[in-house]
XYZ file of C-alpha atoms in Angstrom:
433
model
C -47.163 -8.996 -46.670
C -46.731 -10.934 -43.532
C -42.905 -11.174 -44.468
C -42.487 -7.512 -44.719
C -44.400 -6.961 -41.486
C -42.088 -9.423 -39.642
C -39.121 -7.546 -40.988
C -40.357 -4.098 -39.837
C -41.083 -5.373 -36.391
C -37.608 -6.700 -36.137
C -36.117 -3.364 -37.207
C -38.189 -1.443 -34.589
C -37.259 -3.885 -32.019
C -33.551 -3.350 -32.772
C -33.931 0.405 -32.857
C -35.718 0.387 -29.366
C -32.899 -1.846 -27.656
C -31.229 0.322 -25.005
C -28.017 -0.805 -23.711
C -28.234 -0.514 -19.611
C -25.031 -0.517 -17.544
C -24.640 -1.412 -13.866
C -27.139 0.883 -11.906
C -29.353 1.159 -14.840
C -27.181 3.737 -16.614
C -27.706 4.646 -20.142
C -25.419 6.781 -22.258
C -26.141 8.294 -25.687
C -24.846 10.959 -27.907
C -26.009 13.354 -30.857
C -23.611 14.425 -33.460
C -23.526 15.139 -37.231
C -22.308 12.303 -39.577
C -20.291 14.538 -41.873
C -18.652 17.960 -41.731
C -16.394 20.024 -43.662
C -12.694 20.763 -42.902
C -12.394 24.059 -40.962
C -15.985 23.921 -39.630
C -17.435 23.385 -35.967
C -20.033 20.982 -34.724
C -21.520 20.232 -31.424
C -21.614 16.908 -29.613
C -24.321 16.440 -27.097
C -24.196 13.446 -24.521
C -27.375 12.532 -22.758
C -26.905 10.468 -19.434
C -30.057 8.472 -17.825
C -28.819 7.710 -14.444
C -32.084 7.452 -12.238
C -31.291 8.034 -8.532
C -27.463 7.842 -9.179
C -25.445 10.163 -7.352
C -21.892 11.135 -6.329
C -18.637 11.458 -8.263
C -18.540 10.795 -12.135
C -16.454 11.541 -15.145
C -16.841 11.391 -18.914
C -13.538 11.362 -21.017
C -12.949 11.314 -24.823
C -9.679 11.580 -26.821
C -9.658 13.827 -29.923
C -7.237 13.814 -32.753
C -4.495 16.339 -32.786
C -6.268 18.292 -35.576
C -9.416 18.787 -33.484
C -9.959 21.315 -30.706
C -12.968 21.434 -28.064
C -14.556 24.098 -25.973
C -17.483 24.007 -23.436
C -21.208 24.595 -24.446
C -23.069 23.264 -21.431
C -21.327 21.425 -18.760
C -24.452 20.562 -16.385
C -22.463 21.554 -13.240
C -19.345 19.576 -14.303
C -15.834 20.820 -14.343
C -14.790 20.902 -18.129
C -11.144 20.738 -19.347
C -9.455 20.144 -22.691
C -5.880 19.339 -22.532
C -3.491 17.599 -24.744
C -6.498 16.729 -26.900
C -8.400 15.130 -24.109
C -12.055 16.084 -23.434
C -12.893 15.620 -19.656
C -16.060 16.421 -17.654
C -15.793 15.861 -13.906
C -18.722 16.137 -11.383
C -17.913 15.802 -7.670
C -21.623 15.334 -7.253
C -23.844 14.451 -10.158
C -26.951 16.349 -11.078
C -30.126 15.719 -8.902
C -32.090 15.145 -12.163
C -32.812 11.508 -13.140
C -31.452 12.234 -16.667
C -29.424 15.209 -17.967
C -27.185 16.430 -20.983
C -23.940 18.091 -21.550
C -22.418 19.305 -24.671
C -19.056 20.700 -26.241
C -18.254 22.488 -29.394
C -15.533 20.544 -31.618
C -13.455 22.709 -34.349
C -11.898 20.683 -37.262
C -8.589 22.202 -38.592
C -8.505 23.247 -42.295
C -7.191 20.749 -44.569
C -8.330 17.456 -42.418
C -10.099 14.701 -44.266
C -11.076 11.235 -43.399
C -13.283 9.026 -41.336
C -13.038 9.191 -37.567
C -14.646 6.979 -34.954
C -15.944 8.864 -32.254
C -16.724 7.047 -28.785
C -16.537 7.880 -25.166
C -16.708 6.500 -21.591
C -18.741 7.588 -18.687
C -17.232 6.382 -15.387
C -19.076 6.494 -12.112
C -19.421 4.984 -8.589
C -22.162 2.183 -8.042
C -22.194 -0.093 -4.798
C -18.847 1.582 -3.912
C -17.311 0.254 -6.861
C -16.128 2.040 -10.182
C -18.281 1.362 -13.182
C -17.882 2.393 -16.991
C -20.499 2.990 -19.689
C -19.308 3.103 -22.973
C -20.720 5.490 -25.517
C -21.735 3.985 -28.851
C -19.013 4.388 -31.323
C -20.219 6.602 -34.255
C -18.268 7.442 -37.627
C -17.681 11.098 -38.263
C -16.641 11.795 -41.950
C -14.600 14.911 -42.650
C -14.189 16.197 -46.062
C -12.875 19.232 -48.203
C -13.811 20.714 -51.450
C -10.997 18.588 -53.303
C -10.994 14.948 -53.320
C -8.564 13.432 -50.741
C -7.750 9.717 -49.536
C -9.695 8.594 -46.706
C -8.039 7.690 -43.560
C -9.309 5.841 -40.387
C -8.282 7.409 -37.010
C -10.264 6.327 -34.047
C -11.284 8.771 -31.456
C -10.678 6.874 -28.316
C -13.287 6.688 -25.295
C -10.339 6.429 -22.621
C -7.347 8.507 -21.788
C -3.957 6.875 -22.005
C -2.186 6.265 -18.825
C 0.095 9.332 -17.821
C 3.300 8.885 -15.861
C 2.635 11.020 -12.650
C 4.784 11.245 -9.563
C 2.356 9.195 -7.500
C 3.741 7.757 -4.176
C 2.044 5.851 -1.380
C 4.368 4.921 1.909
C 3.241 3.112 4.905
C 4.504 3.727 8.484
C 3.647 1.408 11.232
C 4.305 2.134 14.884
C 3.276 0.867 18.373
C 0.784 2.803 20.379
C 2.180 3.611 23.763
C 0.407 2.143 26.639
C -1.437 -0.470 24.684
C -0.522 -4.250 24.319
C -0.295 -5.361 20.658
C -1.738 -2.322 19.232
C -0.453 -0.420 16.137
C -1.012 2.818 14.241
C -0.704 2.436 10.531
C -0.122 5.681 8.474
C -0.319 6.040 4.746
C 1.145 8.966 3.175
C -0.096 9.648 -0.256
C 1.494 12.052 -2.746
C -0.944 12.541 -5.703
C -0.048 15.539 -7.843
C -2.774 16.379 -10.450
C -5.089 13.409 -9.259
C -8.290 14.512 -7.731
C -11.090 12.120 -8.828
C -12.012 8.746 -7.571
C -9.564 6.496 -5.688
C -9.267 3.996 -2.975
C -6.743 2.228 -0.638
C -6.876 -1.378 0.041
C -4.985 -2.934 2.776
C -4.501 -6.815 3.230
C -4.457 -7.493 6.969
C -3.250 -10.550 8.660
C -5.641 -13.019 10.458
C -6.086 -12.431 14.239
C -5.968 -8.550 13.734
C -8.835 -6.077 13.864
C -8.772 -2.717 12.094
C -10.550 0.374 13.227
C -10.632 3.866 11.564
C -8.393 6.882 13.031
C -8.199 9.464 10.053
C -9.763 8.767 6.384
C -9.481 12.507 5.361
C -12.954 12.623 3.786
C -12.776 8.925 2.530
C -15.108 6.192 3.545
C -13.472 3.607 5.800
C -14.569 -0.090 5.991
C -12.901 -3.369 7.398
C -14.239 -6.686 6.298
C -12.908 -10.056 5.617
C -9.406 -8.832 6.750
C -9.424 -5.981 4.001
C -9.122 -2.376 5.028
C -10.792 -0.031 2.425
C -10.666 3.639 2.236
C -12.641 4.933 -0.685
C -12.774 8.524 -2.113
C -15.714 9.792 -4.624
C -13.080 12.705 -5.109
C -9.706 12.761 -3.525
C -8.676 15.688 -1.110
C -7.735 18.745 -2.955
C -4.003 18.794 -1.803
C -0.899 17.284 -3.215
C -0.058 15.255 -0.123
C -2.301 13.843 2.654
C -2.027 11.196 5.241
C -4.786 8.636 6.568
C -4.370 6.412 9.314
C -6.103 3.334 11.099
C -5.447 1.194 14.299
C -4.635 -2.522 14.400
C -5.105 -4.572 17.472
C -3.774 -8.092 17.594
C -5.158 -11.133 19.409
C -3.192 -12.321 22.483
C -2.103 -15.455 20.727
C -0.814 -13.766 17.560
C 3.050 -14.074 17.263
C 5.799 -14.313 14.689
C 5.989 -12.539 11.219
C 2.664 -10.647 10.276
C 2.505 -9.007 6.968
C 0.581 -6.163 5.627
C 0.253 -5.482 2.104
C -1.636 -2.882 -0.002
C -2.336 -1.013 -3.164
C -3.575 2.571 -3.835
C -5.845 2.728 -6.803
C -6.921 5.671 -8.944
C -8.712 6.868 -11.979
C -6.376 8.139 -14.843
C -9.010 8.813 -17.506
C -11.170 5.801 -17.255
C -8.446 3.497 -16.625
C -7.831 2.172 -13.067
C -3.917 2.590 -12.136
C -2.647 0.952 -9.135
C 0.426 1.726 -7.112
C 1.524 -1.314 -5.011
C 2.541 -0.207 -1.517
C 5.750 -2.008 -0.196
C 4.741 -4.640 2.465
C 5.187 -4.013 6.085
C 6.275 -6.758 8.598
C 5.182 -6.750 12.403
C 7.182 -9.335 14.276
C 5.760 -10.399 17.673
C 7.699 -12.621 19.650
C 5.978 -15.646 21.258
C 4.910 -15.003 24.996
C 8.122 -15.674 26.948
C 6.786 -14.595 30.436
C 7.918 -10.900 30.130
C 5.182 -8.236 30.690
C 5.577 -6.722 27.227
C 6.463 -8.997 24.235
C 9.271 -8.167 21.881
C 7.960 -6.473 18.815
C 9.919 -5.562 15.649
C 8.177 -3.398 12.874
C 10.050 -3.234 9.249
C 8.003 -1.113 6.851
C 10.328 -2.548 4.000
C 9.267 -6.094 4.587
C 11.522 -8.740 5.961
C 11.222 -11.764 8.289
C 12.606 -12.326 11.706
C 13.291 -15.274 14.128
C 12.255 -16.193 17.656
C 14.990 -15.177 19.892
C 14.817 -17.459 22.769
C 16.772 -20.196 20.614
C 20.255 -20.733 21.401
C 22.375 -18.893 19.054
C 25.024 -21.470 18.896
C 25.112 -24.993 20.192
C 27.079 -25.121 23.433
C 29.116 -28.439 23.515
C 31.353 -28.780 26.841
C 33.665 -31.727 27.009
C 32.997 -33.999 29.930
C 35.521 -33.341 32.765
C 38.402 -36.102 33.200
C 38.144 -38.061 36.378
C 40.183 -36.451 39.223
C 42.329 -38.571 41.652
C 40.334 -39.206 45.046
C 41.358 -36.640 47.633
C 40.427 -36.845 51.332
C 37.441 -34.358 51.740
C 38.065 -31.003 53.183
C 35.497 -29.185 55.378
C 32.836 -27.910 53.000
C 33.015 -23.941 52.293
C 30.278 -22.388 50.428
C 31.951 -20.786 47.253
C 30.125 -18.084 45.296
C 30.332 -18.777 41.547
C 32.198 -15.788 39.819
C 31.193 -14.696 36.183
C 31.676 -11.788 34.256
C 28.633 -9.720 34.923
C 28.073 -6.329 33.160
C 28.346 -3.452 35.498
C 25.210 -1.252 36.179
C 24.592 1.311 33.453
C 22.618 4.412 33.412
C 21.633 4.863 29.782
C 20.173 2.804 26.955
C 22.797 0.490 25.695
C 22.794 -2.260 23.165
C 24.732 -5.698 23.061
C 25.031 -8.596 20.834
C 23.907 -11.771 22.004
C 25.600 -14.880 20.404
C 24.443 -17.957 22.498
C 22.196 -19.093 25.217
C 21.958 -22.508 27.119
C 21.571 -24.264 30.420
C 25.070 -25.311 31.058
C 28.046 -22.805 31.523
C 31.001 -22.717 29.120
C 34.429 -21.052 29.458
C 34.629 -17.684 27.825
C 37.406 -18.985 25.477
C 34.870 -21.345 23.777
C 33.634 -18.700 21.291
C 37.137 -17.584 20.438
C 38.137 -21.352 19.861
C 35.180 -22.398 17.977
C 33.996 -19.148 16.134
C 37.319 -17.047 16.217
C 35.130 -14.537 18.013
C 37.740 -12.240 19.645
C 35.466 -10.283 21.992
C 35.184 -9.900 25.813
C 32.128 -12.386 26.458
C 29.941 -11.416 29.185
C 27.669 -14.030 31.043
C 23.992 -13.180 32.181
C 21.534 -15.295 33.977
C 18.210 -14.283 32.582
C 14.918 -16.183 32.872
C 16.615 -19.714 33.695
C 19.117 -19.151 30.697
C 22.835 -18.682 30.791
C 23.127 -15.851 28.073
C 26.313 -14.901 26.390
C 26.878 -11.170 25.142
C 29.486 -8.662 24.161
C 29.686 -4.971 23.277
C 28.386 -1.777 24.853
C 26.770 0.353 22.170
C 24.783 3.505 22.542
C 23.474 3.446 19.152
C 21.209 0.581 17.847
C 22.669 0.829 14.261
C 26.096 0.510 15.449
C 25.129 -2.686 17.357
C 23.119 -4.002 14.278
C 26.267 -3.491 12.219
C 28.430 -5.583 14.535
C 25.770 -8.290 14.699
C 25.888 -8.635 10.859
C 29.733 -8.991 11.263
C 29.144 -11.908 13.433
C 26.652 -13.320 11.123
C 29.264 -13.163 8.081
C 32.629 -13.284 9.606
C 32.220 -15.669 12.605
C 29.151 -17.708 11.152
C 26.888 -17.375 14.188
C 23.866 -16.949 12.083
C 21.285 -16.480 15.145
C 23.184 -13.725 16.763
C 20.882 -10.760 17.611
C 20.807 -7.572 19.232
C 19.656 -7.054 22.893
C 19.048 -3.754 24.802
C 19.265 -2.583 28.315
C 18.084 0.340 30.366
C 20.372 1.157 33.410
C 21.736 -2.429 33.055
C 18.431 -3.995 33.146
C 17.447 -6.162 30.129
C 14.558 -4.907 28.109
C 13.078 -5.222 24.666
C 14.630 -3.610 21.720
C 11.383 -2.105 20.767
C 11.045 -0.255 24.308
C 14.794 0.774 23.916
C 14.168 2.267 20.492
C 11.122 4.139 21.859
C 12.893 5.576 25.061
C 15.903 6.688 23.019
C 14.031 7.832 20.025
C 16.100 5.803 17.754
C 15.263 4.300 14.309
C 14.983 0.310 13.755
C 17.117 -1.172 11.014
C 16.993 -4.549 9.588
C-alpha cells in the first residue's frame, strides 16, 4: 500500500511540474491527439507571462498538407504564409496570462504521426528570450490503413534570404575637435520585429545618441547598442550617434558592428564592414590630420621621412683668400601662390637639403621636385592636382614604380599647406584609400 502511495505521489509531482523560462514565462498548448484526414482541429496556446510587456512573437511551421486560419489572436497580428504560422505582438496584452488559437485543416489523403511544437519569443531585460512549447504528437489517419510516417512540425522558421543591408558612414563634425558623426543606413524589407545594432567603439572614445529612430540607445563598456522591440515601419531608415575622442587618442582606431534581427525565432546577424578613423599624432598644428575610411584600412604617421636622404660629404676645396663676406639668399624651387585647393605628392622630408636630381638618380623619379620649409623640415613634393583622386593615383604609381613606399598626399589652400581632411571638406571631394 505504501509502495503504491509513493508511486502515486511521484506521478502527481511529475504532472505538476511547470517549466518556467526567463522572466517566469510558461507556455502550454491544447490540441487533440488524433484527427482524420480532411478534418479541421483547433490549437490553443496559453501564455503565463506575469508583468512581461512589449514585443513578442509565436511561430510554428506546418507540413505542406496543412493550412491554418485565425480563431483568436489576443491583439496579435496573425499570418500564415509558406506554411508558417506567425503571431506578432507589438505590445503584449496587459493580462498576466492570455490565450490565442488558430484552426488547422488537414488535406484529404494525409496519414502519419506529426510532432507539433512551437516557440514563443519575447524581450526580457533588453535581451531576446525564447520559450519552447512542449512537443506533442498528432496522429492523422484515413479510413483505409496506411503506412505511418514521421514528420516534425518545427517550432522555428528557417532562415530566409532577404536583401538586408547595413552601411556605416563616418564624418567629422565641423567646428568640433576630434568629434565624429556615425550614421548607419539600414535596408530591411519585410523585417519589422525585434532587432538591435551593436557597435564596438575603440578605447578613448565616448558615444552619445543623435537619432535612434524609435530605438533604445545605450553606451556601456565601449559598446553602442540600439534596440528595437519592433523595427520602424519603413524599408529603409538611418540612425546616428556622436563619437568624441580624448585629446591623447591617435593612430588607427577601428569601429566594428553587427545588425541582428529575428527571422522567425532565429537570430540572424549582418556584420557591418569595419570603419577606420586615423588621427595623426599631435604635430603642433591647430587641427590634427584625420583620415576616415568606412571600408577599413590602416594608415601611417606622415611626419616620418618618406625616403632616407643620404648626401655625400663635399670634397675638400683648395684654400682661397677670403673675399669680403656678402650675404647670399638661398634659392630653392618654391611653389607659386595658388588660389584654389590643390594636392601634391610628398616623397621625402629631412633636415639637410639635397639636390633635385637626387630622386631621379636614386629612384628614377622623373618629376619636377619642389622644396618646402615647413615646421622645421625640408619637404620634397611634386605635382599640382585639382582632384584628390588624381593625386592619390599618382602616389600609388610612386609606390609601385619608384619604390618610395612612404610617399603620401598633401593638400594646399591658396598655396598654404592644410590637412587633406580640411581640403576634402572645403572642396567637397571624396576620400579614397
